[in-house]
């Protein structure tokens, strides 16, 4: 069956009325397959986002969807209570016609549908510094909204997702196995990781000793996981809720810095173009702390630069691991893309190390 026909047929499992006019691949996520559907209804046209949930990555899509339904319903209530526009400020799951939150297709794939958030854009790079600031306020606010979410009811959709020490262990295993026979050509990158083993334990250790709190966090705070309102420029809606789980604010903060405060794209091949932009770092730090509205502890604020560095190192390790394993996890669009991605991450880590005192100074001014 042609892919388009398949998408149309799956969509009909969700649509109570109307028919699909068009379905086009959408966005640039590395994990799920996303389509923008335009449907014709009695009242005109209506858009939806339909996604194939990557069940190689999320082994139990039913648990993932339970999280997503519960978290979005929780957020809808909170936003409405605060006088916000619940229809646009959080995701809305469109249930399948049989009442389930997802549909399992005959080929074993899993699909879900969301209301499409119109009049807003998710950016792959910072075009206007103020957009980055707005995304920071929104991610901080998102974490605050979930501060009284019953964490014990969340399924761990990917075990040890931001357990950097565990990521290091997996990297070493991939290196020892060298399944794709690529280790010989990435000796410099391997050395880079082994020289920073200690860094991989810092945040995990602080979480297990209770020095920093475990919170309900987003865990994938890339700039393109937030919709920025086209008219107001405000971060209108945090999306990609697949990894909402107990975690550290430092990882949420740091992951945004890793992606958005870099002067180069995540897969830039000219490493001269990749560095940590101090203006963007400053703006994001201010926005995130404001969005958290006083909920971050002094220790967390002091550790923010460490959060940025460790998650960037972790991400580089994850890309390198996937490269060593033969590109099984992240979508790639050219053969060496995971290695290119790994190199930008390590270049950023190095640059952060060189700018360490400046970064610390920026965070520390918020400790009162
Ligand atoms: P992935 O896990 O693959 O990153 P996302 O859930 O982030 O998948 O979706 C990929 C892209 O699709 C997003 O970056 C965004 O551009 C778009 N998108 C996702 N959900 C919606 C939605 N409800 N409304 C509008 N666009 C969306
Ligand atoms: C993936 O799904 P997406 O593209 O928003 C990944 C993140 C990585 C990111 C790197 C579930 O995010 O953890 O930080 O790629 N998501 C998952 O760009 O692994
Ligand atoms: Mg995404």
Short mmCIF file of C-alpha atoms and ligand atoms in Angstrom, two decimals:
data_model
loop_
_atom_site.label_atom_id
_atom_site.label_comp_id
_atom_site.label_asym_id
_atom_site.label_seq_id
_atom_site.Cartn_x
_atom_site.Cartn_y
_atom_site.Cartn_z
CA UNK A 1 0.00 0.00 0.00
CA UNK A 2 1.31 3.44 -0.88
CA UNK A 3 2.41 5.40 2.19
CA UNK A 4 -0.11 8.18 1.55
CA UNK A 5 -3.02 5.77 1.33
CA UNK A 6 -1.87 4.11 4.55
CA UNK A 7 -1.75 7.48 6.35
CA UNK A 8 -5.24 8.31 5.07
CA UNK A 9 -6.60 4.99 6.30
CA UNK A 10 -4.99 5.32 9.71
CA UNK A 11 -6.38 8.84 10.04
CA UNK A 12 -9.88 7.50 9.47
CA UNK A 13 -9.47 5.44 12.65
CA UNK A 14 -9.46 8.76 14.51
CA UNK A 15 -11.75 11.08 12.56
CA UNK A 16 -15.37 11.11 13.67
CA UNK A 17 -16.38 13.13 10.63
CA UNK A 18 -14.90 14.37 7.39
CA UNK A 19 -12.12 13.02 5.23
CA UNK A 20 -8.41 13.59 4.82
CA UNK A 21 -7.53 16.01 2.02
CA UNK A 22 -3.74 15.91 2.39
CA UNK A 23 -1.03 14.45 4.59
CA UNK A 24 2.52 15.78 4.53
CA UNK A 25 5.62 14.92 6.59
CA UNK A 26 6.12 17.64 9.17
CA UNK A 27 8.83 18.91 11.51
CA UNK A 28 12.37 17.70 12.06
CA UNK A 29 12.21 15.45 15.12
CA UNK A 30 14.76 12.65 15.31
CA UNK A 31 12.44 10.01 16.75
CA UNK A 32 8.79 9.87 15.67
CA UNK A 33 7.30 10.24 12.16
CA UNK A 34 5.10 13.31 12.12
CA UNK A 35 2.46 14.26 9.54
CA UNK A 36 0.36 17.36 9.13
CA UNK A 37 -3.12 16.33 8.07
CA UNK A 38 -5.63 18.65 6.48
CA UNK A 39 -9.14 17.28 6.80
CA UNK A 40 -12.37 18.41 5.24
CA UNK A 41 -15.31 18.62 7.64
CA UNK A 42 -18.83 19.97 7.42
CA UNK A 43 -17.58 23.32 8.76
CA UNK A 44 -14.54 23.69 6.50
CA UNK A 45 -10.96 22.52 6.91
CA UNK A 46 -9.32 21.30 10.09
CA UNK A 47 -5.68 20.41 10.73
CA UNK A 48 -4.28 17.60 12.86
CA UNK A 49 -0.85 16.33 13.77
CA UNK A 50 -0.60 12.57 13.36
CA UNK A 51 2.45 10.67 14.53
CA UNK A 52 3.85 7.20 14.31
CA UNK A 53 5.24 6.54 17.76
CA UNK A 54 8.70 5.03 17.41
CA UNK A 55 8.20 1.80 19.33
CA UNK A 56 11.84 0.77 18.98
CA UNK A 57 12.62 3.75 21.20
CA UNK A 58 9.45 3.76 23.31
CA UNK A 59 8.99 0.07 23.99
CA UNK A 60 5.58 0.43 25.63
CA UNK A 61 3.61 3.00 23.61
CA UNK A 62 0.50 2.30 25.71
CA UNK A 63 2.30 3.42 28.87
CA UNK A 64 3.69 6.44 27.06
CA UNK A 65 0.19 7.44 25.94
CA UNK A 66 -1.16 7.00 29.45
CA UNK A 67 1.46 9.52 30.60
CA UNK A 68 0.65 11.91 27.76
CA UNK A 69 -3.11 11.78 28.36
CA UNK A 70 -2.74 12.28 32.11
CA UNK A 71 -0.16 15.06 31.82
CA UNK A 72 -2.09 16.96 29.14
CA UNK A 73 -5.35 16.71 31.10
CA UNK A 74 -3.55 17.92 34.22
CA UNK A 75 -2.07 20.85 32.28
CA UNK A 76 -5.39 21.72 30.61
CA UNK A 77 -7.01 22.04 34.03
CA UNK A 78 -4.20 24.14 35.49
CA UNK A 79 -4.05 26.46 32.49
CA UNK A 80 -7.83 26.98 32.52
CA UNK A 81 -7.79 27.68 36.29
CA UNK A 82 -5.13 30.34 35.74
CA UNK A 83 -7.29 31.97 33.06
CA UNK A 84 -5.13 30.77 30.15
CA UNK A 85 -6.23 29.41 26.78
CA UNK A 86 -6.17 25.67 27.45
CA UNK A 87 -7.01 24.92 23.82
CA UNK A 88 -3.70 26.33 22.58
CA UNK A 89 -1.35 26.24 25.54
CA UNK A 90 -1.01 22.50 25.82
CA UNK A 91 -1.34 19.48 23.57
CA UNK A 92 -4.73 17.83 23.08
CA UNK A 93 -4.88 14.14 22.28
CA UNK A 94 -7.51 13.21 19.70
CA UNK A 95 -8.70 9.73 20.74
CA UNK A 96 -9.26 6.98 18.22
CA UNK A 97 -12.88 6.20 17.40
CA UNK A 98 -12.74 3.12 19.63
CA UNK A 99 -11.92 5.42 22.56
CA UNK A 100 -8.24 4.48 22.89
CA UNK A 101 -5.58 7.20 22.99
CA UNK A 102 -3.66 5.56 20.14
CA UNK A 103 -4.20 3.10 17.34
CA UNK A 104 -2.20 -0.01 16.58
CA UNK A 105 -2.07 -0.53 12.82
CA UNK A 106 -2.12 -3.90 11.11
CA UNK A 107 1.66 -3.77 10.45
CA UNK A 108 2.37 -3.46 14.18
CA UNK A 109 3.03 0.30 14.17
CA UNK A 110 1.53 2.67 16.74
CA UNK A 111 -0.17 5.96 15.86
CA UNK A 112 -1.66 8.92 17.70
CA UNK A 113 -3.30 12.17 16.80
CA UNK A 114 -3.13 15.66 18.28
CA UNK A 115 -5.09 18.82 17.59
CA UNK A 116 -2.82 20.95 15.41
CA UNK A 117 -1.58 24.14 17.06
CA UNK A 118 -2.13 26.74 14.40
CA UNK A 119 -0.58 30.19 14.14
CA UNK A 120 2.60 29.08 15.90
CA UNK A 121 6.00 27.80 14.78
CA UNK A 122 8.61 25.46 16.21
CA UNK A 123 12.08 26.72 15.31
CA UNK A 124 15.15 24.62 14.52
CA UNK A 125 17.47 27.52 15.29
CA UNK A 126 17.31 30.78 17.15
CA UNK A 127 16.39 33.50 14.66
CA UNK A 128 15.51 36.20 17.17
CA UNK A 129 17.17 36.12 20.63
CA UNK A 130 13.85 37.13 22.19
CA UNK A 131 12.28 33.86 20.92
CA UNK A 132 14.93 31.96 22.83
CA UNK A 133 14.21 33.97 25.95
CA UNK A 134 10.47 33.27 25.56
CA UNK A 135 11.15 29.55 25.16
CA UNK A 136 13.11 29.67 28.43
CA UNK A 137 10.24 31.29 30.31
CA UNK A 138 7.87 28.67 28.90
CA UNK A 139 10.03 25.67 29.75
CA UNK A 140 10.59 27.04 33.26
CA UNK A 141 6.86 27.67 33.62
CA UNK A 142 6.09 24.17 32.30
CA UNK A 143 8.19 22.68 35.05
CA UNK A 144 6.43 24.83 37.60
CA UNK A 145 3.00 23.76 36.38
CA UNK A 146 4.02 20.15 36.95
CA UNK A 147 5.51 20.76 40.39
CA UNK A 148 2.52 19.11 42.12
CA UNK A 149 1.99 16.40 39.50
CA UNK A 150 1.91 12.94 41.16
CA UNK A 151 5.34 11.80 39.99
CA UNK A 152 4.85 8.21 41.21
CA UNK A 153 2.07 7.70 38.61
CA UNK A 154 4.38 8.41 35.65
CA UNK A 155 5.73 5.48 33.66
CA UNK A 156 9.42 5.64 32.88
CA UNK A 157 9.04 5.70 29.09
CA UNK A 158 12.78 5.26 28.56
CA UNK A 159 14.55 3.84 31.62
CA UNK A 160 17.61 5.82 32.75
CA UNK A 161 16.98 8.42 30.05
CA UNK A 162 19.18 11.11 31.59
CA UNK A 163 21.33 8.88 33.71
CA UNK A 164 24.62 10.18 32.33
CA UNK A 165 26.65 7.55 34.20
CA UNK A 166 24.54 4.84 32.58
CA UNK A 167 24.96 6.50 29.16
CA UNK A 168 28.72 6.28 29.72
CA UNK A 169 28.39 2.59 30.54
CA UNK A 170 26.40 1.97 27.34
CA UNK A 171 29.01 3.85 25.35
CA UNK A 172 31.78 1.65 26.76
CA UNK A 173 29.79 -1.45 25.87
CA UNK A 174 29.25 -0.22 22.30
CA UNK A 175 32.95 0.57 22.08
CA UNK A 176 33.94 -2.89 23.29
CA UNK A 177 31.56 -4.57 20.82
CA UNK A 178 32.40 -2.19 17.94
CA UNK A 179 29.55 -3.72 15.94
CA UNK A 180 29.87 -1.38 12.94
CA UNK A 181 33.71 -1.52 12.94
CA UNK A 182 33.97 2.23 13.33
CA UNK A 183 35.91 2.64 16.58
CA UNK A 184 39.30 2.92 14.87
CA UNK A 185 38.25 6.04 13.01
CA UNK A 186 36.89 7.91 16.05
CA UNK A 187 39.79 7.60 18.49
CA UNK A 188 39.86 11.34 19.18
CA UNK A 189 36.17 11.39 20.13
CA UNK A 190 36.58 8.28 22.31
CA UNK A 191 39.47 9.95 24.13
CA UNK A 192 37.34 13.07 24.64
CA UNK A 193 34.75 11.01 26.52
CA UNK A 194 37.24 9.00 28.57
CA UNK A 195 38.95 12.23 29.66
CA UNK A 196 35.63 13.43 31.10
CA UNK A 197 34.40 10.31 32.92
CA UNK A 198 34.15 12.23 36.17
CA UNK A 199 31.74 14.78 34.70
CA UNK A 200 29.32 11.99 33.82
CA UNK A 201 28.67 11.31 37.50
CA UNK A 202 28.26 14.84 38.88
CA UNK A 203 24.51 15.35 38.43
CA UNK A 204 23.52 11.71 39.04
CA UNK A 205 25.45 11.79 42.31
CA UNK A 206 23.80 15.04 43.39
CA UNK A 207 20.36 13.61 42.64
CA UNK A 208 20.99 10.40 44.56
CA UNK A 209 22.44 12.23 47.57
CA UNK A 210 19.47 14.62 47.58
CA UNK A 211 21.69 17.67 47.07
CA UNK A 212 19.42 18.64 44.21
CA UNK A 213 15.75 17.65 43.97
CA UNK A 214 14.12 15.15 41.67
CA UNK A 215 11.30 16.98 39.86
CA UNK A 216 8.78 16.17 37.14
CA UNK A 217 10.60 17.44 34.07
CA UNK A 218 10.25 17.48 30.30
CA UNK A 219 13.63 15.92 29.52
CA UNK A 220 13.75 16.97 25.84
CA UNK A 221 13.76 20.75 25.87
CA UNK A 222 15.06 21.48 22.39
CA UNK A 223 13.90 24.72 20.85
CA UNK A 224 11.83 22.81 18.28
CA UNK A 225 9.84 21.22 21.09
CA UNK A 226 8.11 24.49 21.81
CA UNK A 227 5.60 26.35 19.66
CA UNK A 228 6.21 30.09 19.46
CA UNK A 229 3.11 32.15 18.73
CA UNK A 230 3.46 33.82 15.31
CA UNK A 231 1.71 37.00 16.45
CA UNK A 232 2.83 37.57 20.04
CA UNK A 233 6.24 35.84 19.87
CA UNK A 234 5.44 34.11 23.19
CA UNK A 235 6.27 30.46 23.83
CA UNK A 236 2.69 29.29 23.55
CA UNK A 237 2.91 25.53 23.99
CA UNK A 238 5.46 22.96 25.11
CA UNK A 239 5.17 19.86 22.90
CA UNK A 240 6.86 16.44 22.57
CA UNK A 241 5.77 15.16 25.98
CA UNK A 242 7.03 11.60 25.42
CA UNK A 243 9.77 11.90 28.00
CA UNK A 244 7.96 13.76 30.79
CA UNK A 245 9.34 11.85 33.77
CA UNK A 246 11.02 12.48 37.08
CA UNK A 247 14.33 14.20 36.38
CA UNK A 248 16.49 17.21 37.08
CA UNK A 249 15.78 20.85 36.25
CA UNK A 250 19.45 21.06 35.34
CA UNK A 251 18.96 18.72 32.41
CA UNK A 252 15.92 20.64 31.14
CA UNK A 253 17.78 23.92 31.41
CA UNK A 254 20.97 22.47 29.98
CA UNK A 255 19.41 20.73 27.01
CA UNK A 256 17.92 24.00 25.79
CA UNK A 257 21.33 25.66 26.08
CA UNK A 258 22.97 22.78 24.23
CA UNK A 259 20.68 23.14 21.26
CA UNK A 260 19.64 26.80 21.21
CA UNK A 261 22.71 28.66 22.52
CA UNK A 262 25.00 26.94 20.03
CA UNK A 263 26.10 29.18 17.18
CA UNK A 264 25.92 26.19 14.83
CA UNK A 265 23.37 23.56 13.91
CA UNK A 266 23.41 20.26 15.79
CA UNK A 267 24.94 18.57 12.72
CA UNK A 268 27.18 21.43 11.52
CA UNK A 269 30.28 20.01 9.84
CA UNK A 270 32.36 23.18 10.09
CA UNK A 271 33.28 23.13 13.78
CA UNK A 272 34.66 26.67 13.53
CA UNK A 273 31.03 27.74 13.44
CA UNK A 274 30.14 25.98 16.69
CA UNK A 275 30.44 27.71 20.05
CA UNK A 276 28.35 28.63 23.07
CA UNK A 277 26.88 32.09 22.49
CA UNK A 278 27.20 34.10 25.69
CA UNK A 279 24.34 36.46 24.88
CA UNK A 280 21.99 33.54 24.26
CA UNK A 281 23.26 31.71 27.34
CA UNK A 282 22.56 34.83 29.42
CA UNK A 283 19.08 35.30 27.99
CA UNK A 284 18.06 31.69 28.44
CA UNK A 285 19.37 31.58 32.01
CA UNK A 286 17.36 34.68 32.91
CA UNK A 287 14.20 33.37 31.20
CA UNK A 288 14.36 29.90 32.74
CA UNK A 289 14.90 31.23 36.26
CA UNK A 290 12.01 33.68 35.79
CA UNK A 291 9.77 30.93 34.40
CA UNK A 292 10.52 28.76 37.44
CA UNK A 293 9.28 31.63 39.65
CA UNK A 294 11.58 31.09 42.57
CA UNK A 295 11.29 27.31 42.72
CA UNK A 296 14.93 26.56 41.86
CA UNK A 297 17.22 26.02 44.83
CA UNK A 298 20.47 27.97 45.22
CA UNK A 299 22.37 24.79 44.53
CA UNK A 300 20.47 24.24 41.29
CA UNK A 301 21.18 27.78 40.13
CA UNK A 302 24.86 27.41 40.99
CA UNK A 303 24.96 24.16 39.03
CA UNK A 304 23.25 25.48 35.88
CA UNK A 305 26.46 25.75 33.82
CA UNK A 306 27.31 22.20 34.93
CA UNK A 307 23.83 21.11 33.76
CA UNK A 308 24.53 22.60 30.34
CA UNK A 309 27.93 21.00 30.10
CA UNK A 310 26.91 17.54 31.33
CA UNK A 311 23.84 17.22 29.10
CA UNK A 312 25.89 18.36 26.10
CA UNK A 313 28.52 15.76 26.93
CA UNK A 314 25.77 13.16 27.44
CA UNK A 315 24.22 14.01 24.08
CA UNK A 316 27.60 13.75 22.37
CA UNK A 317 28.10 10.35 24.02
CA UNK A 318 24.64 9.25 22.83
CA UNK A 319 25.36 10.29 19.23
CA UNK A 320 28.77 8.60 19.35
CA UNK A 321 27.26 5.42 20.83
CA UNK A 322 24.67 5.32 18.05
CA UNK A 323 27.41 5.85 15.48
CA UNK A 324 29.41 2.94 16.96
CA UNK A 325 26.29 0.75 16.97
CA UNK A 326 25.57 1.45 13.30
CA UNK A 327 22.96 4.27 13.50
CA UNK A 328 20.04 2.39 15.02
CA UNK A 329 18.46 5.06 17.21
CA UNK A 330 18.40 8.56 15.71
CA UNK A 331 17.07 9.26 12.24
CA UNK A 332 19.95 10.12 9.94
CA UNK A 333 19.83 11.80 6.56
CA UNK A 334 23.44 11.18 5.52
CA UNK A 335 25.93 8.43 6.49
CA UNK A 336 28.15 10.30 8.98
CA UNK A 337 25.46 12.47 10.52
CA UNK A 338 25.66 10.94 14.01
CA UNK A 339 29.40 11.53 14.03
CA UNK A 340 28.91 15.12 12.84
CA UNK A 341 26.36 15.60 15.62
CA UNK A 342 28.72 14.09 18.18
CA UNK A 343 31.51 16.43 17.12
CA UNK A 344 29.39 19.57 17.50
CA UNK A 345 28.45 18.47 21.01
CA UNK A 346 32.07 17.91 22.01
CA UNK A 347 33.10 21.22 20.46
CA UNK A 348 30.42 22.92 22.57
CA UNK A 349 31.59 21.13 25.72
CA UNK A 350 35.13 22.33 25.05
CA UNK A 351 33.96 25.86 24.44
CA UNK A 352 31.92 25.84 27.66
CA UNK A 353 35.00 24.63 29.55
CA UNK A 354 36.98 27.54 28.12
CA UNK A 355 34.24 30.03 29.08
CA UNK A 356 33.58 28.37 32.45
CA UNK A 357 34.12 31.39 34.71
CA UNK A 358 31.92 33.59 32.54
CA UNK A 359 29.12 31.00 32.55
CA UNK A 360 29.32 30.58 36.30
CA UNK A 361 29.27 34.34 36.82
CA UNK A 362 26.07 34.61 34.75
CA UNK A 363 24.26 31.97 36.82
CA UNK A 364 25.57 33.11 40.18
CA UNK A 365 24.15 36.61 39.90
CA UNK A 366 20.73 34.98 40.42
CA UNK A 367 21.66 33.47 43.78
CA UNK A 368 20.13 35.72 46.38
P1 LIG B 1 9.78 14.04 17.72
O1 LIG B 1 9.70 13.23 18.98
O2 LIG B 1 10.08 13.23 16.53
O3 LIG B 1 10.71 15.19 17.89
P2 LIG B 1 7.60 15.95 18.01
O4 LIG B 1 6.42 15.57 18.86
O5 LIG B 1 8.56 16.90 18.58
O6 LIG B 1 8.31 14.62 17.49
O7 LIG B 1 7.00 16.53 16.66
C1 LIG B 1 7.84 16.90 15.57
C2 LIG B 1 7.46 18.28 15.06
O8 LIG B 1 6.09 18.30 14.65
C3 LIG B 1 7.57 19.39 16.11
O9 LIG B 1 8.87 19.91 16.18
C4 LIG B 1 6.56 20.42 15.58
O10 LIG B 1 7.12 21.19 14.55
C5 LIG B 1 5.47 19.55 14.95
N1 LIG B 1 4.34 19.31 15.88
C6 LIG B 1 4.21 18.30 16.78
N2 LIG B 1 3.02 18.37 17.42
C7 LIG B 1 2.38 19.44 16.91
C8 LIG B 1 1.08 20.04 17.14
N3 LIG B 1 0.23 19.54 18.02
N4 LIG B 1 0.76 21.16 16.43
C9 LIG B 1 1.61 21.67 15.51
N5 LIG B 1 2.82 21.15 15.24
C10 LIG B 1 3.21 20.05 15.92
C1 LIG B 2 15.67 13.44 20.20
O1 LIG B 2 12.61 13.64 19.48
P1 LIG B 2 13.53 14.80 19.40
O2 LIG B 2 14.10 15.00 18.06
O3 LIG B 2 12.85 16.03 19.96
C2 LIG B 2 15.90 12.70 21.51
C3 LIG B 2 16.47 13.68 22.54
C4 LIG B 2 17.76 14.26 22.01
C5 LIG B 2 17.52 14.93 20.68
C6 LIG B 2 18.80 15.41 20.05
C7 LIG B 2 13.33 10.34 22.88
O4 LIG B 2 14.72 14.46 20.42
O5 LIG B 2 16.73 12.99 23.75
O6 LIG B 2 18.26 15.21 22.93
O7 LIG B 2 16.89 14.00 19.75
N1 LIG B 2 14.66 12.13 21.99
C8 LIG B 2 14.65 10.86 22.44
O8 LIG B 2 18.51 16.31 19.04
O9 LIG B 2 15.66 10.16 22.50
MG1 LIG B 3 10.58 16.85 19.06
#
